[in-house]
GROMACS .gro file of C-alpha atoms in nm:
model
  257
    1UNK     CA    1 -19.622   2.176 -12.778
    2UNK     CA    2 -19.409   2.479 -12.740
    3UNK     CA    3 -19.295   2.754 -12.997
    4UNK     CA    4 -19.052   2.606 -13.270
    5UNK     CA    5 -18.673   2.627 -13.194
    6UNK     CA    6 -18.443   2.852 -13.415
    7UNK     CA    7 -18.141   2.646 -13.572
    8UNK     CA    8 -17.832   2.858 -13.499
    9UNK     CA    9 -17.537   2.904 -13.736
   10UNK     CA   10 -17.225   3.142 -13.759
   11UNK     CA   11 -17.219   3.356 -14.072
   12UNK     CA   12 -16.858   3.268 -14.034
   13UNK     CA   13 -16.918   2.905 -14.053
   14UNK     CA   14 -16.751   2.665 -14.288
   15UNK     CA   15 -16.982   2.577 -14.621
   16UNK     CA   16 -16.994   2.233 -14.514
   17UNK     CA   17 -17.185   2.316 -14.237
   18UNK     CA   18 -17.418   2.593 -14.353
   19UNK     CA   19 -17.491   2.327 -14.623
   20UNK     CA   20 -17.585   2.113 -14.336
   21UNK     CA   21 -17.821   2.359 -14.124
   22UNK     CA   22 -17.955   2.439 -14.471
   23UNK     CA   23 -18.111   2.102 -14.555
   24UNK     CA   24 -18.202   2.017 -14.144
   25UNK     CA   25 -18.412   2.359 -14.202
   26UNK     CA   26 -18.580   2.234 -14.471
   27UNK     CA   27 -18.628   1.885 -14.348
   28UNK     CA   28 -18.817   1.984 -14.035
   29UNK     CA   29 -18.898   2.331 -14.069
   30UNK     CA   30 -18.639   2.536 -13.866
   31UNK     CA   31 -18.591   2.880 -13.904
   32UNK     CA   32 -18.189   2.985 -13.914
   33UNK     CA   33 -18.052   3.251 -13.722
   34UNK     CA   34 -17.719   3.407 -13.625
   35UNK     CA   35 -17.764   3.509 -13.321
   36UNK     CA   36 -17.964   3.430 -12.964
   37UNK     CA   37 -17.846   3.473 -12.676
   38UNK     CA   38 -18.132   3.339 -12.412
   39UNK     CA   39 -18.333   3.066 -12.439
   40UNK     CA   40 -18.369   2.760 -12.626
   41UNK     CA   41 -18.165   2.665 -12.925
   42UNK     CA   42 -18.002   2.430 -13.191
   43UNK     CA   43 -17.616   2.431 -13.265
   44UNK     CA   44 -17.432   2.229 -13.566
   45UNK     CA   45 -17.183   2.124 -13.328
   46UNK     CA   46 -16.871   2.000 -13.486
   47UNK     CA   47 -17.015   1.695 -13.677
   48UNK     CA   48 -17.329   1.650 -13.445
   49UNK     CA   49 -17.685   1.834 -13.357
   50UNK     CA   50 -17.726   1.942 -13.058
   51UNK     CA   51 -17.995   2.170 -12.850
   52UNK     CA   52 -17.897   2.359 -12.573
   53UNK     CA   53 -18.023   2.638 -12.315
   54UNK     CA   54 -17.810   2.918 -12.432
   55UNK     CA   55 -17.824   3.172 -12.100
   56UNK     CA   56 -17.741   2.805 -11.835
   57UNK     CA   57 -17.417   2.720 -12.064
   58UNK     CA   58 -17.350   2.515 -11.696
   59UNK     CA   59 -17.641   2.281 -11.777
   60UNK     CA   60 -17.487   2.117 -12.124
   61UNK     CA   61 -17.636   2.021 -12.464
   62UNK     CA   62 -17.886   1.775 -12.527
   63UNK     CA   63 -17.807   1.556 -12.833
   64UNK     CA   64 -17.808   1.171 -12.933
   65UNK     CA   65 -17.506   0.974 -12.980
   66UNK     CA   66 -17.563   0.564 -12.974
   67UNK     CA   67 -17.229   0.554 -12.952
   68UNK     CA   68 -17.195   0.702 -12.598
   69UNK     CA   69 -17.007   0.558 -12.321
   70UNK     CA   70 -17.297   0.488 -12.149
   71UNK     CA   71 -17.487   0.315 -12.428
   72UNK     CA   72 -17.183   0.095 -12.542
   73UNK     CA   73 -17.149  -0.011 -12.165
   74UNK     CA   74 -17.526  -0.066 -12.097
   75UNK     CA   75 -17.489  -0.272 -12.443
   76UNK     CA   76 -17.229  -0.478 -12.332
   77UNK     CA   77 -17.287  -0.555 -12.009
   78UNK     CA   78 -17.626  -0.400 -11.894
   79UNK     CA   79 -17.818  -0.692 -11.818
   80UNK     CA   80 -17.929  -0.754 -12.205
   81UNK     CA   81 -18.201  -1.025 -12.243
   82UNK     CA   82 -18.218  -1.038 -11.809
   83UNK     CA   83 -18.323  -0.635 -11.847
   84UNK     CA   84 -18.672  -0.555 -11.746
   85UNK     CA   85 -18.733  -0.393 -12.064
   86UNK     CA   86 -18.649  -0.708 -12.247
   87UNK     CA   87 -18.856  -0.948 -12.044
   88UNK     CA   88 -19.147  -0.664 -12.074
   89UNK     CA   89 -19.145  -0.724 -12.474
   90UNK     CA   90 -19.113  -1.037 -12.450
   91UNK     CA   91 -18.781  -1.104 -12.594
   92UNK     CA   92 -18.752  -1.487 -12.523
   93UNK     CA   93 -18.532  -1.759 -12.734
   94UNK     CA   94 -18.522  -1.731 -13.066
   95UNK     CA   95 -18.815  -1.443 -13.043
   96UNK     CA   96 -18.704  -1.119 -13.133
   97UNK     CA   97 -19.029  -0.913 -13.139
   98UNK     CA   98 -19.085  -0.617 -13.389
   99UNK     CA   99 -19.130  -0.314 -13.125
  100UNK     CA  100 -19.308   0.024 -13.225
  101UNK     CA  101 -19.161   0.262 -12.992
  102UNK     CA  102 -19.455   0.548 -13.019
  103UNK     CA  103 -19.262   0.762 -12.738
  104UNK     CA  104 -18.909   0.753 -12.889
  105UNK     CA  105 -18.780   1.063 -12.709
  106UNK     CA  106 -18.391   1.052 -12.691
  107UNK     CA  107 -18.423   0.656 -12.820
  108UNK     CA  108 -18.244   0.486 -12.554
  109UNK     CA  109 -18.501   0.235 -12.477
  110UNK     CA  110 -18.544   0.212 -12.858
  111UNK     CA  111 -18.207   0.144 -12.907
  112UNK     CA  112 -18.126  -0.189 -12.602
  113UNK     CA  113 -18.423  -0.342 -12.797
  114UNK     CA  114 -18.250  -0.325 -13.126
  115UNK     CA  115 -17.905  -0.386 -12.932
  116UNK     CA  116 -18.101  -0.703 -12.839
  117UNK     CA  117 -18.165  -0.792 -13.217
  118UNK     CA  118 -18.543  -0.648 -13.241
  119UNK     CA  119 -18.619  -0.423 -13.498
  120UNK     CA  120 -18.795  -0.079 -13.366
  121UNK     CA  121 -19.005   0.147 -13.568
  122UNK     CA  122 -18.959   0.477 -13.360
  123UNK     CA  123 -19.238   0.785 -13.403
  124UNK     CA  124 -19.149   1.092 -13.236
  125UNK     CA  125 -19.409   1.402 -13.248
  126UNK     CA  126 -19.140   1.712 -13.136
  127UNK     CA  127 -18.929   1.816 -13.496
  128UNK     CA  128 -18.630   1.945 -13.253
  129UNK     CA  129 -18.653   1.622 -13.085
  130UNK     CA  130 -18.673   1.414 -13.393
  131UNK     CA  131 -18.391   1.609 -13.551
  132UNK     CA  132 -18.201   1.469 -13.285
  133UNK     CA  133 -18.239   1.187 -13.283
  134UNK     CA  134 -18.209   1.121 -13.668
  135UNK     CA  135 -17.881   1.304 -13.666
  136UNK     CA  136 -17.767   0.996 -13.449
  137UNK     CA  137 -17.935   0.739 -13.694
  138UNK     CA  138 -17.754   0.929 -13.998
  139UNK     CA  139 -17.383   0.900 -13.785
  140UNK     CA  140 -17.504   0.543 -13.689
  141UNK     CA  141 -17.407   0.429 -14.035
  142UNK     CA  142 -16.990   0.623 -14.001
  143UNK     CA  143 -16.968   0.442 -13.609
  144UNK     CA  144 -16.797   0.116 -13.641
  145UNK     CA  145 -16.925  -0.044 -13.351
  146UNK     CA  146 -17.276  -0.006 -13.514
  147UNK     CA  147 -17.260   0.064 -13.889
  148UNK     CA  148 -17.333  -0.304 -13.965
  149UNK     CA  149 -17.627  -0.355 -13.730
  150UNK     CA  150 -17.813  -0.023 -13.603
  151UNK     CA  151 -17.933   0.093 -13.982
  152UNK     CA  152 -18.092  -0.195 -14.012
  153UNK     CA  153 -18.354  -0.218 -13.675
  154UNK     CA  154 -18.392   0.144 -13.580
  155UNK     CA  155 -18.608   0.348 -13.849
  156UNK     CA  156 -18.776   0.693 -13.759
  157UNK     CA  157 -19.117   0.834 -13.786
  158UNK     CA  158 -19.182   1.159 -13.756
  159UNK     CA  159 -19.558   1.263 -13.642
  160UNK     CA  160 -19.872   1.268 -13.379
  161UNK     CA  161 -19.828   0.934 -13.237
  162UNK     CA  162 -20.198   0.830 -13.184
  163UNK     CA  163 -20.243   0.968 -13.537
  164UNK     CA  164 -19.967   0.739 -13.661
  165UNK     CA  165 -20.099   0.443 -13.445
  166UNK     CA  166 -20.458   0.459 -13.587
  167UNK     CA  167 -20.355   0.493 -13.926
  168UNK     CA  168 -19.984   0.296 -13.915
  169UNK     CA  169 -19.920   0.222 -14.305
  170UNK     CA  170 -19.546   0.044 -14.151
  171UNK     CA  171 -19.522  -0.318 -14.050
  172UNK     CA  172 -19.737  -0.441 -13.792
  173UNK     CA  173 -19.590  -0.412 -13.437
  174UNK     CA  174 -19.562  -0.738 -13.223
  175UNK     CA  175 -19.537  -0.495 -12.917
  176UNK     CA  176 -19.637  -0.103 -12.930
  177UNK     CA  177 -19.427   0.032 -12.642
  178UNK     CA  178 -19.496   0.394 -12.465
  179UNK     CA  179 -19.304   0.563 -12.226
  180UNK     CA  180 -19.500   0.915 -12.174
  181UNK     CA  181 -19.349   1.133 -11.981
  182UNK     CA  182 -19.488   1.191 -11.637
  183UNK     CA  183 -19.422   1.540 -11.438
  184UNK     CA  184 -19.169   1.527 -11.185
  185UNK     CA  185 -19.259   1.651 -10.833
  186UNK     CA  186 -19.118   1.925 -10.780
  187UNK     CA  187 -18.889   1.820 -10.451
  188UNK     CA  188 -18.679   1.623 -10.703
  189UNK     CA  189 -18.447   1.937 -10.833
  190UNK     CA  190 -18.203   1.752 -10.948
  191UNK     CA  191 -18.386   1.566 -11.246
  192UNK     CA  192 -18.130   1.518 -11.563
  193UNK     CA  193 -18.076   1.829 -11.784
  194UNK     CA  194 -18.276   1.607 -12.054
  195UNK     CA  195 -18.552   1.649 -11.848
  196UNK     CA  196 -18.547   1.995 -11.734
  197UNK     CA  197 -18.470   2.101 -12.130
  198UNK     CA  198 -18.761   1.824 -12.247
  199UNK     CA  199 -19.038   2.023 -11.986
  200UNK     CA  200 -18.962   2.341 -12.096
  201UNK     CA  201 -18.964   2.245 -12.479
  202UNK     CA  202 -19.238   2.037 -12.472
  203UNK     CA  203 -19.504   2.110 -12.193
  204UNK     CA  204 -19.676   1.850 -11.997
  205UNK     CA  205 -19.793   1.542 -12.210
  206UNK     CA  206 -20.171   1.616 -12.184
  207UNK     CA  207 -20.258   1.296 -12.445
  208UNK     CA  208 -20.110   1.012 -12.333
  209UNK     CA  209 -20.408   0.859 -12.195
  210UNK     CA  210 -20.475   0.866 -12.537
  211UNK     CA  211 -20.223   0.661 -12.692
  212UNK     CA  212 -20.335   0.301 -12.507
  213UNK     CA  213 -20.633   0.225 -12.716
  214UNK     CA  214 -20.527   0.256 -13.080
  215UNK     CA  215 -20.157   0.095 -12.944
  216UNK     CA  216 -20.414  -0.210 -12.815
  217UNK     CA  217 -20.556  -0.213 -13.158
  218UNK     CA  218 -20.274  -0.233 -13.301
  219UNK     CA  219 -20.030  -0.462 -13.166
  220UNK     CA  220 -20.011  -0.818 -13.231
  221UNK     CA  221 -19.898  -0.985 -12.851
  222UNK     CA  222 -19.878  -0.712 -12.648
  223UNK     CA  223 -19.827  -0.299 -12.543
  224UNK     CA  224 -19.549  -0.224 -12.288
  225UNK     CA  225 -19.626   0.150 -12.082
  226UNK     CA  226 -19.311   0.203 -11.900
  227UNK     CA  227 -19.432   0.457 -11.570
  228UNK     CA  228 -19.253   0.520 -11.267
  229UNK     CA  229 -19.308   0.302 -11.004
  230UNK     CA  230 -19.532   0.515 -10.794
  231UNK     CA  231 -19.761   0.650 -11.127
  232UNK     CA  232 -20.100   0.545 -11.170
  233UNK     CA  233 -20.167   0.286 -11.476
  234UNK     CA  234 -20.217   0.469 -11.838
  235UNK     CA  235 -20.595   0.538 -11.878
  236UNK     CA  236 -20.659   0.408 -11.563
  237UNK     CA  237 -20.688   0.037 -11.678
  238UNK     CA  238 -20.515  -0.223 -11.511
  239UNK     CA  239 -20.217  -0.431 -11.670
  240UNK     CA  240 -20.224  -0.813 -11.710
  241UNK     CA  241 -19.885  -0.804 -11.549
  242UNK     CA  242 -19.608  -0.547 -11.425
  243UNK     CA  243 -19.217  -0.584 -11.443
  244UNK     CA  244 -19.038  -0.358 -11.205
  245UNK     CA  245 -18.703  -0.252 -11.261
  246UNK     CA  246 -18.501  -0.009 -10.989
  247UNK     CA  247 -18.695   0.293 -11.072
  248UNK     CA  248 -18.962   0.191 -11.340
  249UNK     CA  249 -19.231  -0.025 -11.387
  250UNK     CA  250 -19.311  -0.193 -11.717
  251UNK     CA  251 -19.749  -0.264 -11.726
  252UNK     CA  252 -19.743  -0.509 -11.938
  253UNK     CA  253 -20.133  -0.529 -12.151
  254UNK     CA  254 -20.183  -0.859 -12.369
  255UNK     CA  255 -20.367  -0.830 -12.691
  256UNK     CA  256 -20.396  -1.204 -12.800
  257UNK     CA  257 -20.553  -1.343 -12.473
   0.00000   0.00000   0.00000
């Protein structure tokens, strides 16, 4: 993983908010600074976190919001139980599997299973990226449209993820789902700014390969890797079954055959 990113705050900056960069330094070890001009950085922006490349103002910040047009529309009409991603869980009837996400990333997949009713356990490894996306668990709970619901079946975990599944002290998963992230070739330019920022803050994923056995061992029905269509299977082993979706695959590995 790359260097830590500095936490950047005004010295003219309202009290409220240098209270807030204060305790987000604390909590995941950010160093504060006034001023950078180049590079990668976090801003308190208005009432949300958000990282940005600071010389490519053009490219926009990253940050989390559950609340986003996109999310509320993929919530209300995105597909919901007919999604890939839900029949790759298995969400079925009445069963509403518990799913440890142990790739959260930005927590969109994380967040159409709990849209769905499951409740997902989320670990994420990156502090900047975990910052993130607890800053949109934390305004979650002020967002009508979610206050009464989202609390309850998204919680965060912040560490190594095959550490975390070898050792998990939480609830037992029904489904341990990864989504590693897979280099893009370098014809396709135009990948979201996510992505771009993502590469360059956290380097290639050299341990993913890593994560399927102790997510086997510990999942009660099931592990779902989501890949791109054309990438090879996760450790090389084959899937029991595969889900396709327009761009993604779901493998699909059963644990109580």
């Amino acid at each position: 993983m790359h260097e830590q990113i500095p936490l950047l705050v005004s010295s003219d900056s309202s009290e409220h908010t240098l209270n807030n960069a204060s305790q987000l330094a604390e909590k995941w070890g950010f160093t504060i600074t006034e001023s950078l001009v180049s590079g990668l950085g976090l801003v308190l922006s208005g009432s949300r976190l958000e990282l940005r490349q600071l010389d490519e103002p053009k490219m926009g910040a990253v940050f989390v919001d559950f609340a986003s047009d996109a999310l509320t529309f993929r919530r209300l009409h995105g597909g919901g139980r007919k999604e890939a991603i839900a029949k790759a869980v298995g969400v079925k009837g009445q069963d509403l599997p518990r799913v440890l996400d142990a790739t959260a990333g930005l927590g969109r997949d994380a967040f159409v299973l709990a849209s769905l009713g499951c409740r997902v356990d989320m670990i994420e490894r990156s502090p900047v990226v975990a910052a993130l996306l607890d800053d949109a668990l934390q305004r979650s709970q002020l967002q009508a449209e979610l206050s009464d619901w989202l609390p309850q079946r998204m919680q965060l975990f912040h560490g190594v993820s095959n550490e975390l599944l070898s050792n998990w002290m939480g609830v037992q998963p029904d489904v341990v789902y990864l989504d590693p992230m897979f280099p893009h070739r370098k014809k396709s330019a135009a990948v979201k700014k996510e992505m771009k920022i993502f590469q360059q803050l956290l380097g290639p994923d050299q341990d993913a390969d890593k994560l399927l056995e102790p997510a086997l061992s510990l999942a009660k029905k099931r592990v779902v890797v989501k890949r791109p269509d054309s990438a090879p299977w996760l450790a090389d082993r084959e899937p029991n079954m595969a889900i396709s979706s327009k761009k993604h695959r779901f493998d699909v590995y059963l644990t109580n055959l």
